[in-house]
Amino acid sequence: MKKIHFTGIGGAGMAPLAELSLARGFAVSGSDMAESPKCRHLEASGAEVFYGHREDNLPDDADLLVFSSAVTEENCERKKARHLGIREIRRGGYLAELSALYRRCVSVTGTHGKSSISSALAMILRQCGKDPGFMIGAEVAGLPSCASGDGDIFVTEADESDGTHTLLKNFLAVVPNIEDDHEWSLGGKEVLENNFRKVAANSAKLLYYASPECDKLFADHPDKVRLPKIPDKFGDLRGFQAANAFIAAQAAILLGCEESAALAAAQKNYPQVARRMTVHKETEKLLVVEDYAHHPTEVKAAISLLRFQYPGRHLRILFQPHRFARLEKYFSEFVSVLSAADSVFVAPVFAAWSESGKVDSVMLANEIGGTAVEGSFEQWAKAVKKDLPENSVIAVLGAGDINQAIQFI
């Protein structure tokens, strides 16, 4: 039995890989700095999980050590692996190796919609009688984070921010959109574009929405399906949900699903992905919704959908910018899209790996005539609830830890 050790096993991108490895029959061990629901679930599924990083955590007879981007080569478990000659591989490389066990790998990549489209596709395939393997990078109601399937189709989202999407050999790549987000972390727009050219070269088939960027990069692909228009309506779905569901249905059709069945399944069962238009509180006078939107395009789409779904209601936004570099790059765009709300409260920047920047939350709030909040999550919530008109919608937007304020609203 192959023995795989995961350093950083509880991470959002690592835990599903560990779970899929268990499902494939591998012996799994791993370590993380703190106990978490993901770690407890893996333990219950048969993994041996250690808390804290120590040399002894890594079995001497392990076949492979998988590590997350946050784990440096100075990590004691990685040092031991090198000393013993145990092969090491980054998370994205291991995903590529797992996907190669399937006859048809389908990767969903691009800037927006990866989790929703990949989970929608997995659900459509299941409803059409297929048994796909899949790995989803977010929690989805009624769908496990991964499944091994029957060995034919494997659906996964492929992260463009670290180049993971360039490593997979695809039967089909689904690319709903490409924007210049992450070019600042990858080393420039040329690197970002070349990475998507690699995706095209590694894919037997391509499915994408027409856009200047996609058309530029994919025009020469010999087996492409170019969807000429992004639908604003698909059954009862609207906006970005309609666009996500429609392209997922088109992917299912390319994978052999009957067209009418795929379209019906996509319209009927849009995936309830965690932190994607999630309703946390609904009364006659107040609705509290959360969304992962952290890019101007996503914020604009979220506000547009909320305006459609809840017409005439006061829309108040609590927004947490994600990364100083992103806020600086898109400052004017954030000002424009957030100004479409009735009132805006801006939380401190979720800094991730960067500590400061040329612009901050106070500057953003001032520019749009909003309010900057500070202090604890409870204080953020208190500020947002103050002087709130009746029949309001509070939308909590961001990809950082802003969701911890929701319990106090």
Coordinates of C-alpha atoms in Angstrom, one line a residue:
M1 CA 0.0 0.0 0.0
K2 CA 1.4 3.4 -1.0
K3 CA 2.1 5.6 2.0
I4 CA 1.5 9.4 1.6
H5 CA 2.4 12.0 4.3
F6 CA 0.9 15.5 4.1
T7 CA 2.7 18.4 5.8
G8 CA -0.1 21.0 6.3
I9 CA -2.8 18.4 6.0
G10 CA -5.6 20.6 7.3
G11 CA -5.2 23.3 4.6
A12 CA -8.1 24.0 2.3
G13 CA -6.2 22.6 -0.7
M14 CA -4.5 19.8 1.2
A15 CA -7.4 18.1 3.1
P16 CA -9.3 17.1 0.0
L17 CA -6.1 15.6 -1.5
A18 CA -5.6 13.6 1.6
E19 CA -9.2 12.5 1.6
L20 CA -9.1 11.5 -2.1
S21 CA -5.9 9.5 -1.3
L22 CA -7.7 7.6 1.4
A23 CA -10.5 6.9 -1.1
R24 CA -7.9 5.6 -3.6
G25 CA -6.7 3.1 -1.0
F26 CA -3.5 4.8 0.1
A27 CA -2.3 5.0 3.7
V28 CA -2.4 8.6 4.8
S29 CA -0.6 10.5 7.6
G30 CA -0.1 14.2 8.1
S31 CA 0.5 17.1 10.4
D32 CA -0.9 20.5 11.0
M33 CA -0.3 23.3 13.5
A34 CA -3.8 23.1 15.1
E35 CA -6.8 20.8 15.3
S36 CA -9.7 21.7 13.0
P37 CA -12.9 20.1 11.6
K38 CA -11.0 19.1 8.5
C39 CA -8.4 17.3 10.5
R40 CA -11.0 15.6 12.7
H41 CA -12.8 14.4 9.6
L42 CA -9.6 13.0 8.1
E43 CA -8.9 11.2 11.3
A44 CA -12.4 9.7 11.3
S45 CA -11.8 8.6 7.7
G46 CA -8.6 6.7 8.6
A47 CA -5.8 9.2 8.4
E48 CA -3.2 9.5 11.2
V49 CA -3.0 13.2 12.0
F50 CA -0.4 14.9 14.2
Y51 CA -0.6 18.4 15.7
G52 CA 2.6 20.4 15.4
H53 CA 5.4 19.7 13.0
R54 CA 8.0 17.2 14.2
E55 CA 10.5 14.8 12.5
D56 CA 8.8 11.8 14.1
N57 CA 5.5 12.6 12.4
L58 CA 6.9 11.4 9.0
P59 CA 7.0 7.6 8.8
D60 CA 10.4 6.3 7.8
D61 CA 8.8 4.1 5.1
A62 CA 6.7 6.9 3.6
D63 CA 6.7 6.8 -0.2
L64 CA 5.9 10.5 -0.7
L65 CA 5.7 13.8 1.2
V66 CA 3.1 16.3 -0.1
F67 CA 3.5 19.9 1.2
S68 CA 1.5 23.1 0.9
S69 CA 2.8 26.4 -0.4
A70 CA 3.0 27.7 3.2
V71 CA 5.6 24.9 4.2
T72 CA 9.2 25.9 3.5
E73 CA 12.1 23.6 2.8
E74 CA 13.3 24.3 6.3
N75 CA 10.4 22.5 7.8
C76 CA 11.7 19.6 9.9
E77 CA 9.5 17.0 8.2
R78 CA 10.7 18.1 4.8
K79 CA 14.3 18.0 6.0
K80 CA 13.8 14.4 7.3
A81 CA 12.3 13.4 3.9
R82 CA 15.3 14.6 2.1
H83 CA 17.6 12.9 4.5
L84 CA 15.8 9.6 4.0
G85 CA 15.4 10.0 0.2
I86 CA 11.6 10.3 0.4
R87 CA 10.3 12.1 -2.6
E88 CA 8.7 15.5 -2.0
I89 CA 6.1 17.2 -4.1
R90 CA 4.1 20.4 -3.9
R91 CA 0.3 20.2 -3.6
G92 CA -0.4 21.1 -7.2
G93 CA 2.0 18.5 -8.5
Y94 CA 0.4 15.8 -6.4
L95 CA -3.0 16.9 -7.8
A96 CA -1.7 16.4 -11.3
E97 CA -0.4 12.9 -10.3
L98 CA -3.8 11.9 -8.9
S99 CA -5.7 13.3 -11.9
A100 CA -3.5 11.2 -14.2
L101 CA -5.0 8.0 -12.7
Y102 CA -8.2 8.9 -14.6
R103 CA -8.9 8.5 -18.3
R104 CA -10.4 12.0 -18.6
C105 CA -9.3 14.8 -16.4
V106 CA -11.5 17.9 -16.5
S107 CA -10.0 21.0 -14.9
V108 CA -11.9 24.2 -14.2
T109 CA -9.6 27.2 -14.1
G110 CA -9.8 30.9 -14.7
T111 CA -10.2 33.9 -12.5
H112 CA -13.8 33.6 -11.2
G113 CA -16.3 30.8 -10.6
K114 CA -14.0 27.7 -10.2
S115 CA -15.6 26.2 -7.1
S116 CA -19.2 26.8 -8.3
I117 CA -18.6 25.5 -11.8
S118 CA -16.6 22.4 -10.8
S119 CA -19.2 21.5 -8.1
A120 CA -22.1 22.1 -10.5
L121 CA -20.4 19.9 -13.1
A122 CA -19.9 17.1 -10.6
M123 CA -23.5 17.3 -9.6
I124 CA -24.7 17.3 -13.2
L125 CA -22.6 14.3 -14.1
R126 CA -23.9 12.4 -11.1
Q127 CA -27.5 13.2 -12.0
C128 CA -26.9 12.1 -15.6
G129 CA -25.9 8.6 -14.3
K130 CA -22.1 9.0 -14.4
D131 CA -19.8 8.4 -11.5
P132 CA -17.1 11.0 -11.7
G133 CA -14.1 11.4 -9.4
F134 CA -13.9 15.0 -8.2
M135 CA -12.1 17.4 -5.9
I136 CA -13.8 20.7 -4.9
G137 CA -11.9 23.5 -3.1
A138 CA -14.9 24.7 -1.1
E139 CA -17.6 23.2 1.1
V140 CA -20.8 22.4 -0.9
A141 CA -24.1 21.4 0.6
G142 CA -25.1 17.9 -0.3
L143 CA -21.7 17.1 -2.0
P144 CA -18.5 15.7 -0.4
S145 CA -15.3 17.7 -1.0
C146 CA -14.0 14.8 -3.1
A147 CA -14.9 11.3 -4.4
S148 CA -12.8 8.7 -6.2
G149 CA -15.4 7.7 -8.8
D150 CA -15.1 4.9 -11.3
G151 CA -11.8 5.9 -12.8
D152 CA -13.0 7.5 -16.0
I153 CA -13.8 11.2 -15.3
F154 CA -12.1 13.4 -12.8
V155 CA -13.3 17.0 -12.2
T156 CA -11.2 19.4 -10.3
E157 CA -10.7 23.1 -10.0
A158 CA -7.2 24.2 -10.9
D159 CA -5.7 27.2 -9.1
E160 CA -4.2 29.9 -11.4
S161 CA -2.7 31.9 -8.6
D162 CA 0.3 29.5 -8.1
G163 CA 0.5 27.8 -11.5
T164 CA -1.2 24.6 -10.5
H165 CA -3.4 24.8 -13.6
T166 CA -0.4 24.4 -15.8
L167 CA 0.5 21.0 -14.3
L168 CA -2.6 19.0 -15.3
K169 CA -3.0 17.0 -18.5
N170 CA -6.6 17.5 -19.4
F171 CA -9.2 15.8 -21.6
L172 CA -11.1 19.1 -21.1
A173 CA -10.2 22.5 -19.7
V174 CA -13.1 24.8 -18.7
V175 CA -12.1 28.4 -18.6
P176 CA -15.0 30.8 -17.9
N177 CA -12.9 33.9 -17.8
I178 CA -9.4 35.3 -17.5
E179 CA -8.6 38.6 -15.8
D180 CA -5.3 40.0 -14.7
D181 CA -5.8 39.2 -11.0
H182 CA -2.7 37.5 -9.6
E183 CA -0.4 38.8 -12.3
W184 CA 1.3 40.8 -9.5
S185 CA 2.0 37.5 -7.6
L186 CA 3.0 35.5 -10.6
G187 CA 5.5 38.0 -12.0
G188 CA 3.5 40.0 -14.6
K189 CA 0.9 39.7 -17.2
E190 CA 3.2 37.8 -19.6
V191 CA 3.6 35.0 -17.1
L192 CA -0.1 34.9 -16.5
E193 CA -0.9 34.6 -20.2
N194 CA 1.8 32.1 -20.9
N195 CA 0.4 29.9 -18.1
F196 CA -3.0 29.9 -19.8
R197 CA -1.3 29.0 -23.1
K198 CA 0.3 26.0 -21.2
V199 CA -3.2 25.0 -20.1
A200 CA -4.4 25.1 -23.7
A201 CA -1.4 23.1 -24.8
N202 CA -2.0 20.5 -22.1
S203 CA -5.7 20.1 -23.0
A204 CA -7.3 17.9 -25.7
K205 CA -10.4 20.1 -25.6
L206 CA -11.1 23.6 -24.5
L207 CA -14.4 25.2 -23.4
Y208 CA -14.6 28.9 -22.7
Y209 CA -16.7 32.0 -22.9
A210 CA -15.8 34.5 -25.6
S211 CA -13.7 37.4 -24.3
P212 CA -10.8 39.4 -25.7
E213 CA -8.4 37.6 -23.4
C214 CA -9.6 34.1 -24.0
D215 CA -9.9 34.7 -27.7
K216 CA -6.4 36.0 -27.8
L217 CA -4.9 33.0 -26.0
F218 CA -7.0 30.1 -27.3
A219 CA -7.7 31.1 -31.0
D220 CA -5.3 28.5 -32.4
H221 CA -6.5 25.5 -30.3
P222 CA -7.6 22.7 -32.7
D223 CA -10.5 21.4 -30.6
K224 CA -12.2 24.3 -28.8
V225 CA -15.8 25.2 -28.0
R226 CA -16.2 28.9 -27.8
L227 CA -19.5 30.0 -26.2
P228 CA -20.2 33.4 -27.9
K229 CA -22.3 35.0 -25.2
I230 CA -22.4 34.8 -21.4
P231 CA -26.0 34.3 -20.4
D232 CA -27.6 36.6 -17.9
K233 CA -30.5 34.2 -17.5
F234 CA -30.6 30.4 -17.4
G235 CA -33.9 29.0 -16.2
D236 CA -34.5 30.7 -12.9
L237 CA -30.9 31.6 -12.4
R238 CA -29.5 35.1 -13.1
G239 CA -26.2 36.8 -13.4
F240 CA -23.0 34.9 -12.6
Q241 CA -25.0 31.9 -11.3
A242 CA -26.6 31.6 -14.7
A243 CA -23.2 31.9 -16.4
N244 CA -21.6 29.3 -14.1
A245 CA -24.5 26.8 -14.5
F246 CA -24.6 27.1 -18.3
I247 CA -20.9 26.5 -18.9
A248 CA -21.0 23.5 -16.4
A249 CA -23.9 22.0 -18.5
Q250 CA -22.0 22.5 -21.7
A251 CA -19.0 20.7 -20.1
A252 CA -21.3 17.8 -19.1
I253 CA -22.6 17.6 -22.7
L254 CA -19.0 17.4 -24.0
L255 CA -18.4 14.5 -21.5
G256 CA -21.3 12.5 -23.0
C257 CA -24.4 13.6 -21.0
E258 CA -27.6 13.9 -23.0
E259 CA -28.2 17.6 -23.7
S260 CA -31.7 18.1 -22.3
A261 CA -30.8 16.1 -19.2
A262 CA -27.6 18.2 -18.6
L263 CA -29.4 21.5 -19.1
A264 CA -32.3 20.5 -16.8
A265 CA -29.9 19.3 -14.1
A266 CA -27.9 22.5 -14.3
Q267 CA -31.0 24.7 -14.0
K268 CA -32.6 22.8 -11.2
N269 CA -29.7 22.2 -8.8
Y270 CA -27.3 25.1 -8.5
P271 CA -24.7 24.2 -5.9
Q272 CA -24.9 25.8 -2.5
V273 CA -21.2 26.6 -2.1
A274 CA -20.1 27.9 1.2
R275 CA -19.5 31.6 1.3
R276 CA -21.1 32.1 -2.1
M277 CA -24.4 34.0 -1.8
T278 CA -25.0 32.2 1.5
V279 CA -28.0 33.4 3.5
H280 CA -27.2 33.5 7.2
K281 CA -30.2 35.3 8.6
E282 CA -33.6 36.1 7.1
T283 CA -36.4 37.9 8.9
E284 CA -39.2 40.2 7.7
K285 CA -36.9 43.2 8.3
L286 CA -33.4 42.0 7.7
L287 CA -31.5 39.6 5.4
V288 CA -27.8 38.8 6.0
V289 CA -25.9 37.4 3.0
E290 CA -22.3 36.4 2.7
D291 CA -20.2 36.1 -0.5
Y292 CA -16.5 35.4 -1.2
A293 CA -16.3 38.4 -3.6
H294 CA -12.9 40.0 -3.3
H295 CA -12.2 41.2 -6.9
P296 CA -14.0 44.2 -8.4
T297 CA -15.7 41.9 -11.0
E298 CA -17.0 39.7 -8.3
V299 CA -18.2 42.5 -6.1
K300 CA -20.0 44.1 -9.1
A301 CA -21.6 40.7 -9.9
A302 CA -22.7 40.1 -6.3
I303 CA -24.3 43.6 -6.0
S304 CA -26.0 43.1 -9.3
L305 CA -27.5 39.8 -8.3
L306 CA -28.6 41.1 -4.9
R307 CA -30.3 44.1 -6.6
F308 CA -32.2 41.6 -8.8
Q309 CA -33.1 39.2 -6.0
Y310 CA -34.2 41.9 -3.5
P311 CA -35.4 44.9 -5.4
G312 CA -36.3 48.0 -3.5
R313 CA -34.4 47.0 -0.3
H314 CA -31.7 49.1 1.2
L315 CA -28.4 47.3 0.3
R316 CA -25.6 47.7 2.9
I317 CA -22.2 46.2 2.2
L318 CA -19.6 45.2 4.8
F319 CA -16.5 44.7 2.7
Q320 CA -13.0 43.4 3.6
P321 CA -10.3 44.1 1.0
H322 CA -8.2 41.0 0.5
R323 CA -4.4 41.8 0.1
F324 CA -2.9 45.2 -0.1
A325 CA -1.5 44.5 -3.5
R326 CA -5.0 43.8 -4.9
L327 CA -6.5 46.8 -3.3
E328 CA -3.8 49.0 -4.7
K329 CA -4.1 47.5 -8.2
Y330 CA -7.9 47.8 -8.4
F331 CA -8.5 50.8 -6.1
S332 CA -10.5 52.9 -8.6
E333 CA -12.5 49.8 -9.7
F334 CA -13.4 49.0 -6.1
V335 CA -14.5 52.6 -5.7
S336 CA -16.7 52.4 -8.7
V337 CA -18.4 49.0 -8.0
L338 CA -18.9 49.6 -4.2
S339 CA -20.6 52.9 -5.0
A340 CA -23.5 51.0 -6.4
A341 CA -24.6 50.0 -2.9
D342 CA -26.7 52.2 -0.7
S343 CA -24.2 52.2 2.2
V344 CA -20.8 50.7 2.5
F345 CA -18.7 49.8 5.5
V346 CA -15.0 48.8 4.9
A347 CA -13.1 46.6 7.3
P348 CA -9.3 46.6 7.7
V349 CA -7.4 44.8 4.9
F350 CA -6.9 41.1 5.2
A351 CA -3.2 41.2 4.7
A352 CA -2.4 37.6 4.2
W353 CA 1.4 37.6 3.5
S354 CA 1.8 41.3 3.0
E355 CA 1.8 43.8 5.9
S356 CA 1.1 47.2 4.5
G357 CA 0.5 49.1 1.3
K358 CA 0.1 52.5 -0.4
V359 CA -3.6 52.4 0.1
D360 CA -5.8 51.1 2.9
S361 CA -9.4 50.6 4.0
V362 CA -9.8 54.1 5.4
M363 CA -8.8 55.6 2.1
L364 CA -11.3 53.3 0.2
A365 CA -14.1 54.2 2.6
N366 CA -13.4 57.9 2.3
E367 CA -13.3 57.8 -1.5
I368 CA -16.8 56.2 -1.7
G369 CA -18.3 58.2 1.1
G370 CA -18.5 55.1 3.3
T371 CA -17.5 54.2 6.8
A372 CA -14.3 52.5 7.9
V373 CA -14.7 50.1 10.8
E374 CA -12.1 48.9 13.2
G375 CA -11.6 46.9 16.4
S376 CA -13.1 43.4 16.9
F377 CA -15.4 41.5 14.7
E378 CA -18.2 42.3 17.1
Q379 CA -17.4 46.0 16.8
W380 CA -17.6 45.7 13.0
A381 CA -21.0 44.1 13.3
K382 CA -22.2 46.7 15.8
A383 CA -21.2 49.5 13.4
V384 CA -22.9 47.9 10.4
K385 CA -26.2 47.5 12.3
K386 CA -26.3 51.1 13.6
D387 CA -29.0 53.2 12.0
L388 CA -30.0 50.4 9.6
P389 CA -33.1 51.1 7.7
E390 CA -36.0 48.6 7.9
N391 CA -36.2 45.9 5.2
S392 CA -32.4 46.0 4.6
V393 CA -30.0 43.5 3.1
I394 CA -26.6 43.3 4.7
A395 CA -24.0 41.7 2.3
V396 CA -20.8 40.6 3.9
L397 CA -18.2 40.4 1.1
G398 CA -14.6 39.2 1.2
A399 CA -12.3 36.2 1.1
G400 CA -10.5 36.7 4.4
D401 CA -11.8 36.3 8.0
I402 CA -14.7 38.8 7.7
N403 CA -17.1 35.9 8.0
Q404 CA -16.4 35.8 11.7
A405 CA -18.3 39.0 12.1
I406 CA -21.5 37.5 10.8
Q407 CA -22.4 35.8 14.1
F408 CA -22.7 39.2 15.7
I409 CA -25.0 40.8 13.1

